[in-house]
């Protein structure tokens, strides 16, 4: 029984990270109907920038001061937001009226570029996050271990998701985002600056993604240049489970996928865990392509 | 005796047909029949459910109630391609030509069901396949000729003027040798001269042995070419009969023609 | 005149290619042999993606099925290479058709995502040594060379000619496709599926056929790939390969034979020539893909509008 609860805690941690990254996919898809394949790699770039700040300011050994960790997050967020905006401006905006596949290829190209850019700047090897970046505290509750890192990831993810939800549903600009997702032309006619909305989505998504990426680094204590595909695809699957384009759906999908992966890996087979995840993805697409919470169809007949 | 031979009733019969989308009842308890060799008009105000009826007949939507009988056989559950194989062919309210393809290539699509070549013959370009391709092109050119489209046969279809595109779509549908031709607002967007030509073409098509069911707003077309008219409003039939009697039906005038007469006065 | 040049340029280039083993160095022969194999795979991807308009991002799977079929039959059961090509084509076409049967009802991005899933599952299945026949992460070594009438085609030049011959056959098939019912039906489905079905086209049948056909041709290329490299491992059929094939069609030009061949040159031949810069390969590809799409969204060499 305690194994089950341990898997649930682990699953919730990873699920929180997936949800943060999934939000970036779903917000862009909601408005541009584009799978931003580069999003996973942007998140990984965030992890590398954060790691660089931590190792250069905090020293390779010992625990860095709390402000160094904070600075790592701030630096990663700022850098990834800038990268997101540049990406939108250079790779996606010129293709907004082109055939949808052209933008997909551009996104794939951006993904390759960022992924291999990370490899060229940092290293093709796996980089290790120093021990003790975060307090090495853990709690034992009836045989279940919860580390400080896990608790932090779960709590911060939930706070961020709740804030985003409130922002999108209860502010003027949030309404503009939702309106643009439903009908860009109508939103434009109502005086909404759709370009500004799109840029904002390329700021919000990467900001959350950078945090998610850094969480991955801190949780697994390592980062490798090509992990964007793995985490990106999982987060993307999470977005689909919840209903692509649907913001609360991405949150729910992330948490559910984290739990599903932990249980499938723990109880069925760890070597086949990813295959099971993709099998789930295909099954969902066939049975309910709009996801759990989704109602809008991605493509009109 | 085959079923085909024994069939004596109407070609197409809608029997108590209805469809709901979510909670919305788009068409309800609709009955009407199309006799062989007739031109039947389906009219009604905007949003009355006319195109929905066409979509049900052609298999795009599945009716939730009732039966659609084609020569006494229920075709309500058939997918669109099987409905087409029965000999029921349609055009669309918003023209749906294959963009990036020439007029001839579009019309060749209509000959799909008449084409015999197997997929591997297509790949290997067998002598029989090449002969068939030549014949297909000749037949399609003949159809284009009939509709005065031979000059534009090699033009990209979607770059042509609107009225010409309508004729290309008609040619494509005729190339499929329909028994029943369903036209969804064939005169929409046509000028007076083009719409007059359309009247003649529709009669010619009927005289060549094709039964026609059409939705049209242009009363000039409806009153001049149809043998029978079915009027629907809010998804229900409110009148049916010959053009003249329908025109004088008070219920129809109130629901539909009333606004037209206002315009006439003004 | 221009029409004539266009008609004869392709066949002339292919005939010229027959002279490669006699004129060029061993290095170039092996590069062009791989070009021929990858060009066949890219053309088969184009059938599904560029012609029938289905977003298939798992095409390396069928290439892999063909290569593994050949490797297993040749290494484990001692079949001659040429004989393995038939089961390789059948196996790949079956996998393509069977996977497509449920998947073709998905549209656009949904199909794309589902085929990504298929690609990942295939890769994992090969790595995990499913049924104990795929050799796990290392793959299968010692795939033999083809033989004709008992003569083994040991020389690199002879193997090249076999690859070049397959490319020639596939180019001919693609050319035939352009003037046939099958090729037109694929385009009708790509442009407007609803209009096509109301004209009597059984969309599901033709979509599955497109997948099976594309997969079968990729499977044939897989046989020659296994023989050319003498080893088949999961690494050759990873998702990145599928992405590259997908990109070849769009960067080159959908449904354009010269476009797809040009795309193959850019994505497979150019990196072979600049091998010392290998680590920059995908970085440069990434930038290149963005630039080409922004400057020429239809691809570098788009399909010519035929006026005939």
mmCIF file of C-alpha atoms in Angstrom, chain A:
data_model
loop_
_atom_site.group_PDB
_atom_site.id
_atom_site.type_symbol
_atom_site.label_atom_id
_atom_site.label_comp_id
_atom_site.label_asym_id
_atom_site.label_seq_id
_atom_site.Cartn_x
_atom_site.Cartn_y
_atom_site.Cartn_z
ATOM 1 C CA UNK A 1 0.000 0.000 0.000
ATOM 2 C CA UNK A 2 2.788 2.415 0.823
ATOM 3 C CA UNK A 3 4.299 1.760 -2.606
ATOM 4 C CA UNK A 4 1.071 2.947 -4.135
ATOM 5 C CA UNK A 5 1.148 6.175 -2.147
ATOM 6 C CA UNK A 6 4.839 6.632 -2.964
ATOM 7 C CA UNK A 7 4.012 6.273 -6.665
ATOM 8 C CA UNK A 8 1.205 8.794 -6.243
ATOM 9 C CA UNK A 9 3.563 11.347 -4.673
ATOM 10 C CA UNK A 10 6.162 10.783 -7.370
ATOM 11 C CA UNK A 11 3.486 10.905 -10.051
ATOM 12 C CA UNK A 12 2.036 14.125 -8.716
ATOM 13 C CA UNK A 13 5.481 15.758 -8.765
ATOM 14 C CA UNK A 14 6.163 14.805 -12.370
ATOM 15 C CA UNK A 15 2.552 15.578 -13.231
ATOM 16 C CA UNK A 16 2.945 19.119 -11.918
ATOM 17 C CA UNK A 17 5.961 19.590 -14.180
ATOM 18 C CA UNK A 18 4.119 18.139 -17.178
ATOM 19 C CA UNK A 19 1.211 20.453 -16.502
ATOM 20 C CA UNK A 20 3.449 23.544 -16.429
ATOM 21 C CA UNK A 21 4.993 22.583 -19.767
ATOM 22 C CA UNK A 22 1.677 21.427 -21.254
ATOM 23 C CA UNK A 23 0.203 24.888 -20.677
ATOM 24 C CA UNK A 24 2.675 26.329 -23.173
ATOM 25 C CA UNK A 25 1.637 23.845 -25.848
ATOM 26 C CA UNK A 26 -2.043 24.268 -25.251
ATOM 27 C CA UNK A 27 -2.080 28.068 -25.178
ATOM 28 C CA UNK A 28 -0.201 28.307 -28.482
ATOM 29 C CA UNK A 29 -2.375 25.629 -30.047
ATOM 30 C CA UNK A 30 -5.503 27.303 -28.777
ATOM 31 C CA UNK A 31 -4.709 30.510 -30.619
ATOM 32 C CA UNK A 32 -2.513 29.568 -33.587
ATOM 33 C CA UNK A 33 -3.612 25.942 -34.121
ATOM 34 C CA UNK A 34 0.079 25.163 -34.240
ATOM 35 C CA UNK A 35 1.940 22.436 -32.365
ATOM 36 C CA UNK A 36 4.922 24.391 -31.096
ATOM 37 C CA UNK A 37 7.420 21.551 -31.322
ATOM 38 C CA UNK A 38 10.160 23.832 -30.000
ATOM 39 C CA UNK A 39 8.435 24.330 -26.644
ATOM 40 C CA UNK A 40 9.992 21.274 -24.959
ATOM 41 C CA UNK A 41 13.438 22.417 -26.033
ATOM 42 C CA UNK A 42 12.805 25.929 -24.734
ATOM 43 C CA UNK A 43 12.045 24.403 -21.342
ATOM 44 C CA UNK A 44 15.291 22.438 -21.423
ATOM 45 C CA UNK A 45 17.161 25.600 -22.367
ATOM 46 C CA UNK A 46 15.682 27.070 -19.195
ATOM 47 C CA UNK A 47 17.138 24.205 -17.174
ATOM 48 C CA UNK A 48 20.599 24.779 -18.654
ATOM 49 C CA UNK A 49 20.534 28.520 -18.027
ATOM 50 C CA UNK A 50 19.399 27.932 -14.470
ATOM 51 C CA UNK A 51 22.151 25.375 -13.955
ATOM 52 C CA UNK A 52 24.760 27.782 -15.271
ATOM 53 C CA UNK A 53 23.636 30.500 -12.854
ATOM 54 C CA UNK A 54 23.681 28.070 -9.930
ATOM 55 C CA UNK A 55 27.135 26.631 -10.662
ATOM 56 C CA UNK A 56 28.798 29.940 -11.483
ATOM 57 C CA UNK A 57 27.397 31.904 -8.540
ATOM 58 C CA UNK A 58 26.852 29.194 -6.003
ATOM 59 C CA UNK A 59 30.131 27.358 -6.383
ATOM 60 C CA UNK A 60 30.354 23.751 -7.432
ATOM 61 C CA UNK A 61 30.277 22.428 -3.889
ATOM 62 C CA UNK A 62 28.110 23.171 -0.886
ATOM 63 C CA UNK A 63 24.667 24.673 -0.851
ATOM 64 C CA UNK A 64 24.165 27.945 -2.706
ATOM 65 C CA UNK A 65 22.385 30.787 -0.983
ATOM 66 C CA UNK A 66 18.660 30.964 -1.489
ATOM 67 C CA UNK A 67 18.967 34.133 -3.605
ATOM 68 C CA UNK A 68 21.170 32.265 -6.073
ATOM 69 C CA UNK A 69 18.427 29.703 -6.627
ATOM 70 C CA UNK A 70 15.923 32.505 -6.983
ATOM 71 C CA UNK A 71 18.170 34.274 -9.443
ATOM 72 C CA UNK A 72 18.519 31.049 -11.432
ATOM 73 C CA UNK A 73 14.750 30.917 -11.826
ATOM 74 C CA UNK A 74 14.504 34.603 -12.740
ATOM 75 C CA UNK A 75 17.318 34.342 -15.294
ATOM 76 C CA UNK A 76 15.828 31.227 -16.853
ATOM 77 C CA UNK A 77 12.372 32.796 -17.056
ATOM 78 C CA UNK A 78 13.612 36.032 -18.622
ATOM 79 C CA UNK A 79 15.859 34.254 -21.119
ATOM 80 C CA UNK A 80 13.191 31.772 -22.199
ATOM 81 C CA UNK A 81 10.520 34.440 -22.525
ATOM 82 C CA UNK A 82 12.830 36.371 -24.839
ATOM 83 C CA UNK A 83 13.568 33.216 -26.798
ATOM 84 C CA UNK A 84 9.848 32.510 -27.084
ATOM 85 C CA UNK A 85 9.091 35.967 -28.428
ATOM 86 C CA UNK A 86 11.987 35.820 -30.903
ATOM 87 C CA UNK A 87 10.774 32.396 -32.045
ATOM 88 C CA UNK A 88 7.271 33.658 -32.651
ATOM 89 C CA UNK A 89 8.536 36.691 -34.494
ATOM 90 C CA UNK A 90 11.121 34.951 -36.688
ATOM 91 C CA UNK A 91 9.760 31.472 -37.277
ATOM 92 C CA UNK A 92 5.982 31.569 -36.890
ATOM 93 C CA UNK A 93 4.667 35.059 -37.631
ATOM 94 C CA UNK A 94 5.813 35.070 -41.285
ATOM 95 C CA UNK A 95 3.950 31.792 -41.798
ATOM 96 C CA UNK A 96 0.666 32.741 -40.212
ATOM 97 C CA UNK A 97 -1.174 32.759 -43.533
ATOM 98 C CA UNK A 98 0.801 29.954 -45.145
ATOM 99 C CA UNK A 99 -0.257 26.325 -45.272
ATOM 100 C CA UNK A 100 -0.354 24.891 -41.756
ATOM 101 C CA UNK A 101 2.321 22.312 -42.550
ATOM 102 C CA UNK A 102 4.831 25.043 -43.364
ATOM 103 C CA UNK A 103 4.540 26.303 -39.807
ATOM 104 C CA UNK A 104 4.841 22.750 -38.472
ATOM 105 C CA UNK A 105 8.132 22.297 -40.339
ATOM 106 C CA UNK A 106 9.322 25.665 -39.100
ATOM 107 C CA UNK A 107 8.527 24.547 -35.548
ATOM 108 C CA UNK A 108 10.393 21.278 -36.068
ATOM 109 C CA UNK A 109 13.333 23.265 -37.406
ATOM 110 C CA UNK A 110 13.272 25.554 -34.386
ATOM 111 C CA UNK A 111 13.249 22.505 -32.141
ATOM 112 C CA UNK A 112 16.293 21.008 -33.868
ATOM 113 C CA UNK A 113 18.077 24.333 -33.771
ATOM 114 C CA UNK A 114 17.537 24.917 -30.047
ATOM 115 C CA UNK A 115 18.273 21.326 -29.075
ATOM 116 C CA UNK A 116 21.525 21.234 -31.007
ATOM 117 C CA UNK A 117 22.353 24.788 -30.005
ATOM 118 C CA UNK A 118 22.273 23.610 -26.376
ATOM 119 C CA UNK A 119 24.556 20.732 -27.302
ATOM 120 C CA UNK A 120 27.041 23.052 -29.015
ATOM 121 C CA UNK A 121 27.077 25.638 -26.195
ATOM 122 C CA UNK A 122 27.067 23.315 -23.201
ATOM 123 C CA UNK A 123 27.880 19.713 -23.903
ATOM 124 C CA UNK A 124 26.635 16.567 -25.587
ATOM 125 C CA UNK A 125 27.128 14.879 -22.193
ATOM 126 C CA UNK A 126 24.648 14.776 -19.349
ATOM 127 C CA UNK A 127 25.281 17.628 -16.916
ATOM 128 C CA UNK A 128 24.753 17.053 -13.206
ATOM 129 C CA UNK A 129 23.053 19.540 -10.900
ATOM 130 C CA UNK A 130 25.136 19.959 -7.735
ATOM 131 C CA UNK A 131 23.826 18.326 -4.587
ATOM 132 C CA UNK A 132 22.267 20.572 -2.006
ATOM 133 C CA UNK A 133 20.888 23.260 -4.271
ATOM 134 C CA UNK A 134 17.680 22.807 -2.353
ATOM 135 C CA UNK A 135 17.481 21.758 1.317
ATOM 136 C CA UNK A 136 17.930 18.000 1.630
ATOM 137 C CA UNK A 137 14.921 17.609 3.888
ATOM 138 C CA UNK A 138 12.440 14.808 3.577
ATOM 139 C CA UNK A 139 9.447 13.691 5.541
ATOM 140 C CA UNK A 140 8.354 10.141 6.249
ATOM 141 C CA UNK A 141 4.634 9.713 6.491
ATOM 142 C CA UNK A 142 3.662 6.114 7.129
ATOM 143 C CA UNK A 143 6.343 4.638 4.911
ATOM 144 C CA UNK A 144 5.965 7.253 2.182
ATOM 145 C CA UNK A 145 8.899 9.600 1.596
ATOM 146 C CA UNK A 146 8.226 13.161 0.494
ATOM 147 C CA UNK A 147 11.281 15.281 -0.222
ATOM 148 C CA UNK A 148 11.437 19.045 0.059
ATOM 149 C CA UNK A 149 12.021 19.226 -3.696
ATOM 150 C CA UNK A 150 8.862 17.249 -4.400
ATOM 151 C CA UNK A 151 6.785 19.339 -2.044
ATOM 152 C CA UNK A 152 8.153 22.545 -3.551
ATOM 153 C CA UNK A 153 7.421 21.375 -7.104
ATOM 154 C CA UNK A 154 3.884 20.290 -6.268
ATOM 155 C CA UNK A 155 3.039 23.449 -4.293
ATOM 156 C CA UNK A 156 4.567 25.933 -6.735
ATOM 157 C CA UNK A 157 3.030 24.175 -9.748
ATOM 158 C CA UNK A 158 -0.406 24.293 -8.178
ATOM 159 C CA UNK A 159 -0.018 27.969 -7.224
ATOM 160 C CA UNK A 160 1.121 28.875 -10.742
ATOM 161 C CA UNK A 161 -1.721 26.948 -12.340
ATOM 162 C CA UNK A 162 -4.286 28.569 -10.083
ATOM 163 C CA UNK A 163 -2.855 32.016 -10.858
ATOM 164 C CA UNK A 164 -2.923 31.398 -14.588
ATOM 165 C CA UNK A 165 -6.469 30.129 -14.355
ATOM 166 C CA UNK A 166 -7.569 33.234 -12.463
ATOM 167 C CA UNK A 167 -5.653 35.494 -14.832
ATOM 168 C CA UNK A 168 -7.191 33.994 -17.956
ATOM 169 C CA UNK A 169 -10.710 33.825 -16.576
ATOM 170 C CA UNK A 170 -10.965 36.981 -14.492
ATOM 171 C CA UNK A 171 -9.000 39.743 -16.179
ATOM 172 C CA UNK A 172 -9.622 41.860 -19.233
ATOM 173 C CA UNK A 173 -6.536 40.580 -20.989
ATOM 174 C CA UNK A 174 -7.403 37.010 -20.081
ATOM 175 C CA UNK A 175 -10.752 37.496 -21.768
ATOM 176 C CA UNK A 176 -8.928 38.772 -24.837
ATOM 177 C CA UNK A 177 -6.835 35.594 -24.852
ATOM 178 C CA UNK A 178 -9.907 33.396 -24.664
ATOM 179 C CA UNK A 179 -11.699 35.420 -27.316
ATOM 180 C CA UNK A 180 -8.743 35.158 -29.692
ATOM 181 C CA UNK A 181 -8.675 31.409 -29.196
ATOM 182 C CA UNK A 182 -12.320 31.089 -30.182
ATOM 183 C CA UNK A 183 -12.299 33.324 -33.229
ATOM 184 C CA UNK A 184 -9.346 35.493 -34.189
ATOM 185 C CA UNK A 185 -11.222 37.535 -36.784
ATOM 186 C CA UNK A 186 -14.138 38.269 -34.524
ATOM 187 C CA UNK A 187 -11.740 39.194 -31.715
ATOM 188 C CA UNK A 188 -9.959 41.589 -34.063
ATOM 189 C CA UNK A 189 -13.258 43.182 -35.039
ATOM 190 C CA UNK A 190 -14.052 43.704 -31.372
ATOM 191 C CA UNK A 191 -10.896 45.769 -31.082
ATOM 192 C CA UNK A 192 -8.660 43.144 -29.534
ATOM 193 C CA UNK A 193 -5.037 43.420 -30.574
ATOM 194 C CA UNK A 194 -4.591 39.791 -31.545
ATOM 195 C CA UNK A 195 -0.883 40.221 -32.235
ATOM 196 C CA UNK A 196 -0.386 41.343 -28.667
ATOM 197 C CA UNK A 197 -2.346 38.342 -27.440
ATOM 198 C CA UNK A 198 -0.153 36.001 -29.468
ATOM 199 C CA UNK A 199 3.024 37.597 -28.136
ATOM 200 C CA UNK A 200 1.656 37.325 -24.605
ATOM 201 C CA UNK A 201 1.039 33.626 -25.117
ATOM 202 C CA UNK A 202 4.640 33.261 -26.225
ATOM 203 C CA UNK A 203 5.667 34.950 -22.958
ATOM 204 C CA UNK A 204 3.350 33.135 -20.551
ATOM 205 C CA UNK A 205 3.961 29.663 -22.006
ATOM 206 C CA UNK A 206 7.764 29.857 -22.019
ATOM 207 C CA UNK A 207 7.792 31.452 -18.543
ATOM 208 C CA UNK A 208 5.915 28.487 -17.101
ATOM 209 C CA UNK A 209 7.989 26.162 -19.264
ATOM 210 C CA UNK A 210 11.273 27.589 -17.988
ATOM 211 C CA UNK A 211 10.119 26.903 -14.431
ATOM 212 C CA UNK A 212 9.074 23.405 -15.466
ATOM 213 C CA UNK A 213 12.433 22.801 -17.138
ATOM 214 C CA UNK A 214 14.364 23.943 -14.096
ATOM 215 C CA UNK A 215 12.152 21.748 -11.917
ATOM 216 C CA UNK A 216 13.135 18.763 -14.078
ATOM 217 C CA UNK A 217 16.803 19.583 -13.533
ATOM 218 C CA UNK A 218 16.382 20.038 -9.786
ATOM 219 C CA UNK A 219 14.244 16.938 -9.383
ATOM 220 C CA UNK A 220 16.333 14.496 -11.401
ATOM 221 C CA UNK A 221 19.521 16.470 -10.654
ATOM 222 C CA UNK A 222 20.651 16.248 -14.252
ATOM 223 C CA UNK A 223 20.105 17.776 -17.667
ATOM 224 C CA UNK A 224 20.927 16.571 -21.141
ATOM 225 C CA UNK A 225 20.495 18.538 -24.358
ATOM 226 C CA UNK A 226 18.010 16.190 -26.042
ATOM 227 C CA UNK A 227 15.651 15.610 -23.137
ATOM 228 C CA UNK A 228 13.305 18.207 -24.600
ATOM 229 C CA UNK A 229 11.748 15.585 -26.840
ATOM 230 C CA UNK A 230 10.927 13.201 -24.014
ATOM 231 C CA UNK A 231 9.491 15.782 -21.647
ATOM 232 C CA UNK A 232 8.028 17.829 -24.465
ATOM 233 C CA UNK A 233 6.183 14.855 -25.908
ATOM 234 C CA UNK A 234 4.893 13.811 -22.500
ATOM 235 C CA UNK A 235 3.690 17.324 -21.777
ATOM 236 C CA UNK A 236 2.138 17.460 -25.199
ATOM 237 C CA UNK A 237 0.331 14.193 -24.571
ATOM 238 C CA UNK A 238 -0.874 15.707 -21.304
ATOM 239 C CA UNK A 239 -2.278 18.638 -23.250
ATOM 240 C CA UNK A 240 -4.125 16.261 -25.559
ATOM 241 C CA UNK A 241 -5.476 14.183 -22.688
ATOM 242 C CA UNK A 242 -6.991 17.318 -21.200
ATOM 243 C CA UNK A 243 -8.154 18.576 -24.587
ATOM 244 C CA UNK A 244 -5.689 20.541 -26.677
ATOM 245 C CA UNK A 245 -6.365 24.265 -26.548
ATOM 246 C CA UNK A 246 -8.058 23.959 -23.181
ATOM 247 C CA UNK A 247 -6.134 25.565 -20.294
ATOM 248 C CA UNK A 248 -7.685 23.746 -17.302
ATOM 249 C CA UNK A 249 -7.503 20.611 -19.455
ATOM 250 C CA UNK A 250 -3.721 20.906 -19.718
ATOM 251 C CA UNK A 251 -3.441 21.201 -15.930
ATOM 252 C CA UNK A 252 -5.645 18.174 -15.320
ATOM 253 C CA UNK A 253 -3.993 16.245 -18.180
ATOM 254 C CA UNK A 254 -0.525 16.898 -16.751
ATOM 255 C CA UNK A 255 -1.408 15.663 -13.294
ATOM 256 C CA UNK A 256 -3.240 12.619 -14.656
ATOM 257 C CA UNK A 257 -0.403 11.697 -17.013
ATOM 258 C CA UNK A 258 2.161 12.030 -14.230
ATOM 259 C CA UNK A 259 0.131 9.636 -12.082
ATOM 260 C CA UNK A 260 -0.515 7.297 -15.013
ATOM 261 C CA UNK A 261 3.181 7.139 -15.903
ATOM 262 C CA UNK A 262 4.214 6.500 -12.321
ATOM 263 C CA UNK A 263 1.679 3.707 -11.899
ATOM 264 C CA UNK A 264 2.336 2.160 -15.337
ATOM 265 C CA UNK A 265 6.084 2.287 -14.710
ATOM 266 C CA UNK A 266 5.730 0.942 -11.186
ATOM 267 C CA UNK A 267 3.162 -1.772 -11.711
ATOM 268 C CA UNK A 268 3.237 -2.843 -15.353
ATOM 269 C CA UNK A 269 6.665 -2.445 -16.886
ATOM 270 C CA UNK A 270 9.331 0.202 -16.626
ATOM 271 C CA UNK A 271 10.920 -0.725 -19.964
ATOM 272 C CA UNK A 272 7.588 -0.372 -21.740
ATOM 273 C CA UNK A 273 6.368 2.629 -19.777
ATOM 274 C CA UNK A 274 6.826 5.136 -22.603
ATOM 275 C CA UNK A 275 5.209 2.755 -25.092
ATOM 276 C CA UNK A 276 2.233 2.405 -22.771
ATOM 277 C CA UNK A 277 1.996 6.195 -22.599
ATOM 278 C CA UNK A 278 1.955 6.450 -26.380
ATOM 279 C CA UNK A 279 -0.564 3.637 -26.588
ATOM 280 C CA UNK A 280 -2.764 5.650 -24.233
ATOM 281 C CA UNK A 281 -2.277 8.693 -26.464
ATOM 282 C CA UNK A 282 -3.398 6.813 -29.578
ATOM 283 C CA UNK A 283 -6.344 5.284 -27.752
ATOM 284 C CA UNK A 284 -7.487 8.722 -26.567
ATOM 285 C CA UNK A 285 -7.106 10.185 -30.037
ATOM 286 C CA UNK A 286 -9.242 7.432 -31.511
ATOM 287 C CA UNK A 287 -11.924 7.347 -28.851
ATOM 288 C CA UNK A 288 -12.149 10.953 -27.753
ATOM 289 C CA UNK A 289 -9.874 13.202 -29.829
ATOM 290 C CA UNK A 290 -11.107 16.303 -28.036
ATOM 291 C CA UNK A 291 -9.693 15.069 -24.721
ATOM 292 C CA UNK A 292 -11.338 15.019 -21.333
ATOM 293 C CA UNK A 293 -12.285 18.671 -21.117
ATOM 294 C CA UNK A 294 -12.009 19.681 -24.742
ATOM 295 C CA UNK A 295 -15.007 20.590 -26.778
ATOM 296 C CA UNK A 296 -13.591 22.441 -29.726
ATOM 297 C CA UNK A 297 -12.454 20.394 -32.698
ATOM 298 C CA UNK A 298 -8.972 21.121 -33.972
ATOM 299 C CA UNK A 299 -9.867 21.143 -37.620
ATOM 300 C CA UNK A 300 -13.143 21.877 -39.284
ATOM 301 C CA UNK A 301 -14.395 19.319 -41.786
#
